[in-house]
mmCIF file of C-alpha atoms in Angstrom:
data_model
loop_
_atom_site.group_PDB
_atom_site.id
_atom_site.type_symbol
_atom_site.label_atom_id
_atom_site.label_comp_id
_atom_site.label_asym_id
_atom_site.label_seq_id
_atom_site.Cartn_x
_atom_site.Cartn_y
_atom_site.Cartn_z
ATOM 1 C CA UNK M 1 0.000 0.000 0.000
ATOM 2 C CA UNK M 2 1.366 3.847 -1.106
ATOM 3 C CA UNK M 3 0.520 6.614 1.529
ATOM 4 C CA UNK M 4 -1.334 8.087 -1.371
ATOM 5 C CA UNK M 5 -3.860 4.719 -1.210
ATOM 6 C CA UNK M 6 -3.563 4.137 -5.466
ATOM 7 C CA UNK M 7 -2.909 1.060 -7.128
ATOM 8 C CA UNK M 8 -1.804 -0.220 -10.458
ATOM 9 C CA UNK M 9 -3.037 -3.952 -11.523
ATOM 10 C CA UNK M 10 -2.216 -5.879 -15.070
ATOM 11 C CA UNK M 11 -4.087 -8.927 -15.693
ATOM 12 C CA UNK M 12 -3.220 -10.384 -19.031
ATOM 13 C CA UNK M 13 -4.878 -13.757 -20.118
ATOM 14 C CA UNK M 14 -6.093 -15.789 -23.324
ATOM 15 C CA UNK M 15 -9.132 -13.950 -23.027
ATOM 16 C CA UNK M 16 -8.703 -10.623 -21.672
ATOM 17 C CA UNK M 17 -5.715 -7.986 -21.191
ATOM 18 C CA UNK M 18 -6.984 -5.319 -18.556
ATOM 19 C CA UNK M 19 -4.938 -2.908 -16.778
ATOM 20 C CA UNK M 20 -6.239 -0.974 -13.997
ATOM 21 C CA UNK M 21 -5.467 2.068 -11.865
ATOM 22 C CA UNK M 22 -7.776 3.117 -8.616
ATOM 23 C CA UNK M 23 -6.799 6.271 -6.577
ATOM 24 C CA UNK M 24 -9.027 5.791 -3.413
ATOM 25 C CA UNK M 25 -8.794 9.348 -2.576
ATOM 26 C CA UNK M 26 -9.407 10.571 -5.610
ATOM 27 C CA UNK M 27 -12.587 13.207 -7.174
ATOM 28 C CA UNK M 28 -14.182 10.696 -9.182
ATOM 29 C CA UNK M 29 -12.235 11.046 -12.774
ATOM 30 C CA UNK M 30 -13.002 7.957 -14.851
ATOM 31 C CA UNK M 31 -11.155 7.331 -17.946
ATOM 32 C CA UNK M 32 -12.839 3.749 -18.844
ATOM 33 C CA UNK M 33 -12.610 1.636 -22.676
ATOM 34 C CA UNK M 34 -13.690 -2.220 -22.340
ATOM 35 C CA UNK M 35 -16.134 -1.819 -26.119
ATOM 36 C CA UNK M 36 -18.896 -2.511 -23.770
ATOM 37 C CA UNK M 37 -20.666 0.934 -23.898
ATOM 38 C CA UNK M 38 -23.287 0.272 -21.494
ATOM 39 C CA UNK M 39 -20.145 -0.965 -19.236
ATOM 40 C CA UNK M 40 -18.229 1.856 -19.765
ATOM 41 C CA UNK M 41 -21.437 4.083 -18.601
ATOM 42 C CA UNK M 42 -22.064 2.094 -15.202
ATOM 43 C CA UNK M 43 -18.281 2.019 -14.297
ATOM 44 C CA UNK M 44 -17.891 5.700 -14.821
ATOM 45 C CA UNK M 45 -21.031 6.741 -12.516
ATOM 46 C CA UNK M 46 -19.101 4.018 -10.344
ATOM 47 C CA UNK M 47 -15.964 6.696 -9.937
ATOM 48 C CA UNK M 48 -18.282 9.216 -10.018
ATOM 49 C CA UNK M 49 -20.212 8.663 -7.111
ATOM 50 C CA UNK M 50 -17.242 6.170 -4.976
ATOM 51 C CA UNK M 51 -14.660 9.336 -5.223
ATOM 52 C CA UNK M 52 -12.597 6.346 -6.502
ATOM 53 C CA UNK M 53 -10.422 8.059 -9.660
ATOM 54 C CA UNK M 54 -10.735 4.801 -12.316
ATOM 55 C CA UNK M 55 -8.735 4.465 -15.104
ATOM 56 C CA UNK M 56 -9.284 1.008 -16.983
ATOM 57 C CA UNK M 57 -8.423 -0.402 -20.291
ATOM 58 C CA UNK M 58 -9.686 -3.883 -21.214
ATOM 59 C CA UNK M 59 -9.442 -5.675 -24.371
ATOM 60 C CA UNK M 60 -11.358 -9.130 -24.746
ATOM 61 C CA UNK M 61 -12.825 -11.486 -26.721
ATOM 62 C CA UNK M 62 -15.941 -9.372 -27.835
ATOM 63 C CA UNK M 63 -16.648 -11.326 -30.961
ATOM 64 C CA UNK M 64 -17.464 -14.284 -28.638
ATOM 65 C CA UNK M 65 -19.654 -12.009 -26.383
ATOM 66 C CA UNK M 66 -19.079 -9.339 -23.025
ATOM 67 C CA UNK M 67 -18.589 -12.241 -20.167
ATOM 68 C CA UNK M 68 -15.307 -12.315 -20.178
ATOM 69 C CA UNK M 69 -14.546 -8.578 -20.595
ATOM 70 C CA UNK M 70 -17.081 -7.801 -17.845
ATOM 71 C CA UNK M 71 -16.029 -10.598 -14.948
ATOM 72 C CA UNK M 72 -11.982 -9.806 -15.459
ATOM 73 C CA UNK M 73 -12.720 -5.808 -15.077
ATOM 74 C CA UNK M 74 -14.687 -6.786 -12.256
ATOM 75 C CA UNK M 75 -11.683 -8.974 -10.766
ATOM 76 C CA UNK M 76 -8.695 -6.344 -12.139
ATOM 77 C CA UNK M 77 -11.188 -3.918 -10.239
ATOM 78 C CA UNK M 78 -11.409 -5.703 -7.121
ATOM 79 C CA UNK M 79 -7.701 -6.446 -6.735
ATOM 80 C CA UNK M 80 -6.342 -3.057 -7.477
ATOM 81 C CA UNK M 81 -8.844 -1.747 -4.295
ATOM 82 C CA UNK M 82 -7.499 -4.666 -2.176
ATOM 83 C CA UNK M 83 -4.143 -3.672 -2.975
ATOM 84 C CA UNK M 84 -4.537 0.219 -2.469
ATOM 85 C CA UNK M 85 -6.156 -0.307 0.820
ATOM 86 C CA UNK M 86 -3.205 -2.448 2.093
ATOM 87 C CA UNK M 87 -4.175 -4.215 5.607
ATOM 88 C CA UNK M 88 -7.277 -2.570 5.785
ATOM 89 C CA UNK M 89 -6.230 -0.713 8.804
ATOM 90 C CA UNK M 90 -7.560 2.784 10.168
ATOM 91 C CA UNK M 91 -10.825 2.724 7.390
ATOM 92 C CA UNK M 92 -14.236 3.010 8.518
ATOM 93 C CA UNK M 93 -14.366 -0.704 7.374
ATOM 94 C CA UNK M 94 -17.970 -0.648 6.801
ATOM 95 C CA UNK M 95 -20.565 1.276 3.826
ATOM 96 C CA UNK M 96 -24.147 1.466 2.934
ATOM 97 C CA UNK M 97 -26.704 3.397 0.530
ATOM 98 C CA UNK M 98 -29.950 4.131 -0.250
ATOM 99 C CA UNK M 99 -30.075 5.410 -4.331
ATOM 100 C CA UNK M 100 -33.346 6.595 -5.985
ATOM 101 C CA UNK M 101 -33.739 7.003 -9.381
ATOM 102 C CA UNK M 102 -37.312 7.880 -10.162
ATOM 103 C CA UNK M 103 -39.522 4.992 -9.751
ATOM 104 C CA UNK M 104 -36.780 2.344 -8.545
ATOM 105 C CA UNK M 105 -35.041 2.275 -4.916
ATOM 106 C CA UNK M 106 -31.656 -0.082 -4.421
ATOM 107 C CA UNK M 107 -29.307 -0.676 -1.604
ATOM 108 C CA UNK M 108 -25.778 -1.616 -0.971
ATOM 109 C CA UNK M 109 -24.342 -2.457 1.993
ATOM 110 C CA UNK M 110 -20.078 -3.919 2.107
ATOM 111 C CA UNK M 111 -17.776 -4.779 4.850
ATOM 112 C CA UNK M 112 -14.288 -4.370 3.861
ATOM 113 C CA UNK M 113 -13.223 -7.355 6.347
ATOM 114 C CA UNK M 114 -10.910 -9.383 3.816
ATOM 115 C CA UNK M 115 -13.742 -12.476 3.460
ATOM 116 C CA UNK M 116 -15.950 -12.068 0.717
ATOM 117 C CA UNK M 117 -19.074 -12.715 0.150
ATOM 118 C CA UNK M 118 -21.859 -11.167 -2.325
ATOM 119 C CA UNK M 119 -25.896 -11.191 -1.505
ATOM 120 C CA UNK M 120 -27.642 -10.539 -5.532
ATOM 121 C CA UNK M 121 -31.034 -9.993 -4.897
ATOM 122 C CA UNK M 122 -31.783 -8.201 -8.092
ATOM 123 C CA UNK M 123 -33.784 -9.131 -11.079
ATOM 124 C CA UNK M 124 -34.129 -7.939 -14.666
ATOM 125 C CA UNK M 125 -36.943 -7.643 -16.767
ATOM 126 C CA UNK M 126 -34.902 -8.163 -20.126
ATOM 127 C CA UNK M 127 -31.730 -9.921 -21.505
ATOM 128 C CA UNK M 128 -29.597 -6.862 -22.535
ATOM 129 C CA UNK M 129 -29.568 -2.792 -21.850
ATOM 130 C CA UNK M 130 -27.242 -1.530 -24.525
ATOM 131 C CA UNK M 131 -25.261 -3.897 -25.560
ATOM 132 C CA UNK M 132 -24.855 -5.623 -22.293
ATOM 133 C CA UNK M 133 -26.784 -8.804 -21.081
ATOM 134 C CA UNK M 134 -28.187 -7.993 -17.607
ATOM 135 C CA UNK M 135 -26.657 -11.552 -16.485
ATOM 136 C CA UNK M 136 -23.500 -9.848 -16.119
ATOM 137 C CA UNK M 137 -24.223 -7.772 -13.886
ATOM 138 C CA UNK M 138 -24.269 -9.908 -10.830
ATOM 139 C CA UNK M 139 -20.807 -11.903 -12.812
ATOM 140 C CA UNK M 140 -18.979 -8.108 -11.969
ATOM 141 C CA UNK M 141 -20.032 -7.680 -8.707
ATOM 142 C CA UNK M 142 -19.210 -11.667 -7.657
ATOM 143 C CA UNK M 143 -15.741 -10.780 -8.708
ATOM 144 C CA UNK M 144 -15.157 -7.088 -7.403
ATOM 145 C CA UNK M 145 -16.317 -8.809 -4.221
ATOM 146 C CA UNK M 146 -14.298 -11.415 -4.446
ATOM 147 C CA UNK M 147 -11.089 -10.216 -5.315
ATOM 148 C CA UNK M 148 -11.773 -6.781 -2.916
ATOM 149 C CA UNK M 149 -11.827 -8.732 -0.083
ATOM 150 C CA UNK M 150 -15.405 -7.578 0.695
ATOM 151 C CA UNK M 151 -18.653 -8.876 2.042
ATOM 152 C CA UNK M 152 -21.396 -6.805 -0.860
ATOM 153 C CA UNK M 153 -25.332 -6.933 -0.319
ATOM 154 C CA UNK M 154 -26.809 -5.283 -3.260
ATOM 155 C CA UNK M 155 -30.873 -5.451 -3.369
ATOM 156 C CA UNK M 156 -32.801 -3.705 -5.252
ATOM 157 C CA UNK M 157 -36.075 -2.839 -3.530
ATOM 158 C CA UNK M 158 -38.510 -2.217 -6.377
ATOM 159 C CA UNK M 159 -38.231 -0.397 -9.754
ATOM 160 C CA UNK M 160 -39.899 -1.026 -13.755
ATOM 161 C CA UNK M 161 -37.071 0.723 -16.074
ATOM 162 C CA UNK M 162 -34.058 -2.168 -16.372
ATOM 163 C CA UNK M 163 -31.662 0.951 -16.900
ATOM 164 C CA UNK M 164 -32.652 2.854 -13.883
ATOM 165 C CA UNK M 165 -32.061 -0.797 -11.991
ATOM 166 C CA UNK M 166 -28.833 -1.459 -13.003
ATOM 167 C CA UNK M 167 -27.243 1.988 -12.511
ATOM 168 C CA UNK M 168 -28.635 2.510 -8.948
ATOM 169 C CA UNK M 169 -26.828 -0.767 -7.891
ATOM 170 C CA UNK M 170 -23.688 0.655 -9.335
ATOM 171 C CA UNK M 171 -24.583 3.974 -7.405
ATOM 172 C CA UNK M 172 -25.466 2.144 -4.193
ATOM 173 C CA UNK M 173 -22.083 0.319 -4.277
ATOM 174 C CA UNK M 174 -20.233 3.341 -4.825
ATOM 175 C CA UNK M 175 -21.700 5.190 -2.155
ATOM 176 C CA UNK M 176 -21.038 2.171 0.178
ATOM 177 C CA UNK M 177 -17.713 2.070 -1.151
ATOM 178 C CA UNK M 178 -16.958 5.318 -0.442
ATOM 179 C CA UNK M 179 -17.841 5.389 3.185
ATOM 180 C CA UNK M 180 -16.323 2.082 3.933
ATOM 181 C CA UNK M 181 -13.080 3.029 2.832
ATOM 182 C CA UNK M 182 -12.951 6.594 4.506
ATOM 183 C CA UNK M 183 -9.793 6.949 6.654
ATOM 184 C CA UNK M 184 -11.351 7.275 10.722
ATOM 185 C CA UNK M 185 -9.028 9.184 12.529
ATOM 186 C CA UNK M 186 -10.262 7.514 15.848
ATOM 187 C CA UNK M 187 -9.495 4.296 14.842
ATOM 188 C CA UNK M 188 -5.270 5.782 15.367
ATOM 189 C CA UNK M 189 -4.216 3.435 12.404
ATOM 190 C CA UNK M 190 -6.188 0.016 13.588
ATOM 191 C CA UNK M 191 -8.555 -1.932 12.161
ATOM 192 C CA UNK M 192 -12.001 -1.528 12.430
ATOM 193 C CA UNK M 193 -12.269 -4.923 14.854
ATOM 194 C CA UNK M 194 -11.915 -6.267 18.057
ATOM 195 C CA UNK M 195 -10.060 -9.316 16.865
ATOM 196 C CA UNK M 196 -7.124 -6.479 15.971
ATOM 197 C CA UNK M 197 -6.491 -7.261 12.819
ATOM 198 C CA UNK M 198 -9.246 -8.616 9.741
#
């Protein structure tokens, strides 16, 4: 871990080549290409709104179809937060958020504890938005939790429009993200636990 909390994380396979950078005290920039527009639109309000600055670059195998590109961001992702947040020591350890977006209400709530675990209680009316199947989804958030050490419940509540859906669980994650990994001055450096370390 760099006193400045960023990471850089290369991930190079038959399938994929994604490089990732995360500064977790960053303003939000996004500079994001993986050919998956509707991707590229949920991952940028995901800066936006985490105050995580995300610059990614993923080539796949797009003629086949968006899994791979989507679940290997999602672990490149996850890795390069792990990584910037070090032992986990001295952050607020744990996030949640409420996100409206007309009609439809979702909720995140993650505990950066270094054991993941991801609760997917969200369901889609159609196969694709964009040029993204909606399946995929859940496959990015199974590996940003899983590789980012972090226990994720994402639910979304109620809601009609598919778009409106999807984005507010990439809002609500943010916003969890972003209070979970908040430096707490109280905690002098220690982790969030009574065990002393997670």
């Amino acid at each position: 871990m760099t006193n400045t909390r960023r990471s850089t994380i290369t991930r190079t396979t038959r399938e994929t080549d994604i490089k990732v950078t995360v500064n977790l005290d960053g303003t939000g920039k996004a500079k994001v290409e993986t050919g998956v527009g509707f991707f590229d639109h949920m991952l940028d309000s995901f800066a936006r709104h985490s105050f995580i600055d995300l610059d990614v670059k993923a080539d796949g195998d797009l003629h086949i179809d968006a899994h791979h590109t989507v679940e290997d961001t999602g672990i490149v992702i996850g890795q390069a937060i792990k990584d910037a947040l070090g032992d986990f020591a001295g952050i607020t350890r744990f996030g949640h958020a409420y996100i409206p977006m007309d009609e439809t209400l979702s909720r995140a709530s993650v505990d950066l504890c270094k054991r993941p675990y991801l609760v997917w209680k969200v369901d889609f009316r159609r196969d694709k938005i964009g040029d993204m199947d909606t399946e995929l989804f859940k496959e990015f958030f199974h590996a940003l939790a899983g590789n980012g050490g972090m226990c994720l419940h994402i639910e979304n509540l109620y809601g009609e429009n598919n778009h409106h859906i999807a984005e507010s669980c990439f809002k609500a994650a943010a916003r969890a993200l972003r209070m979970a990994t908040t430096p707490d001055e109280r905690l002098g450096g220690k982790p969030a636990s009574t065990k002393g370390s997670l």
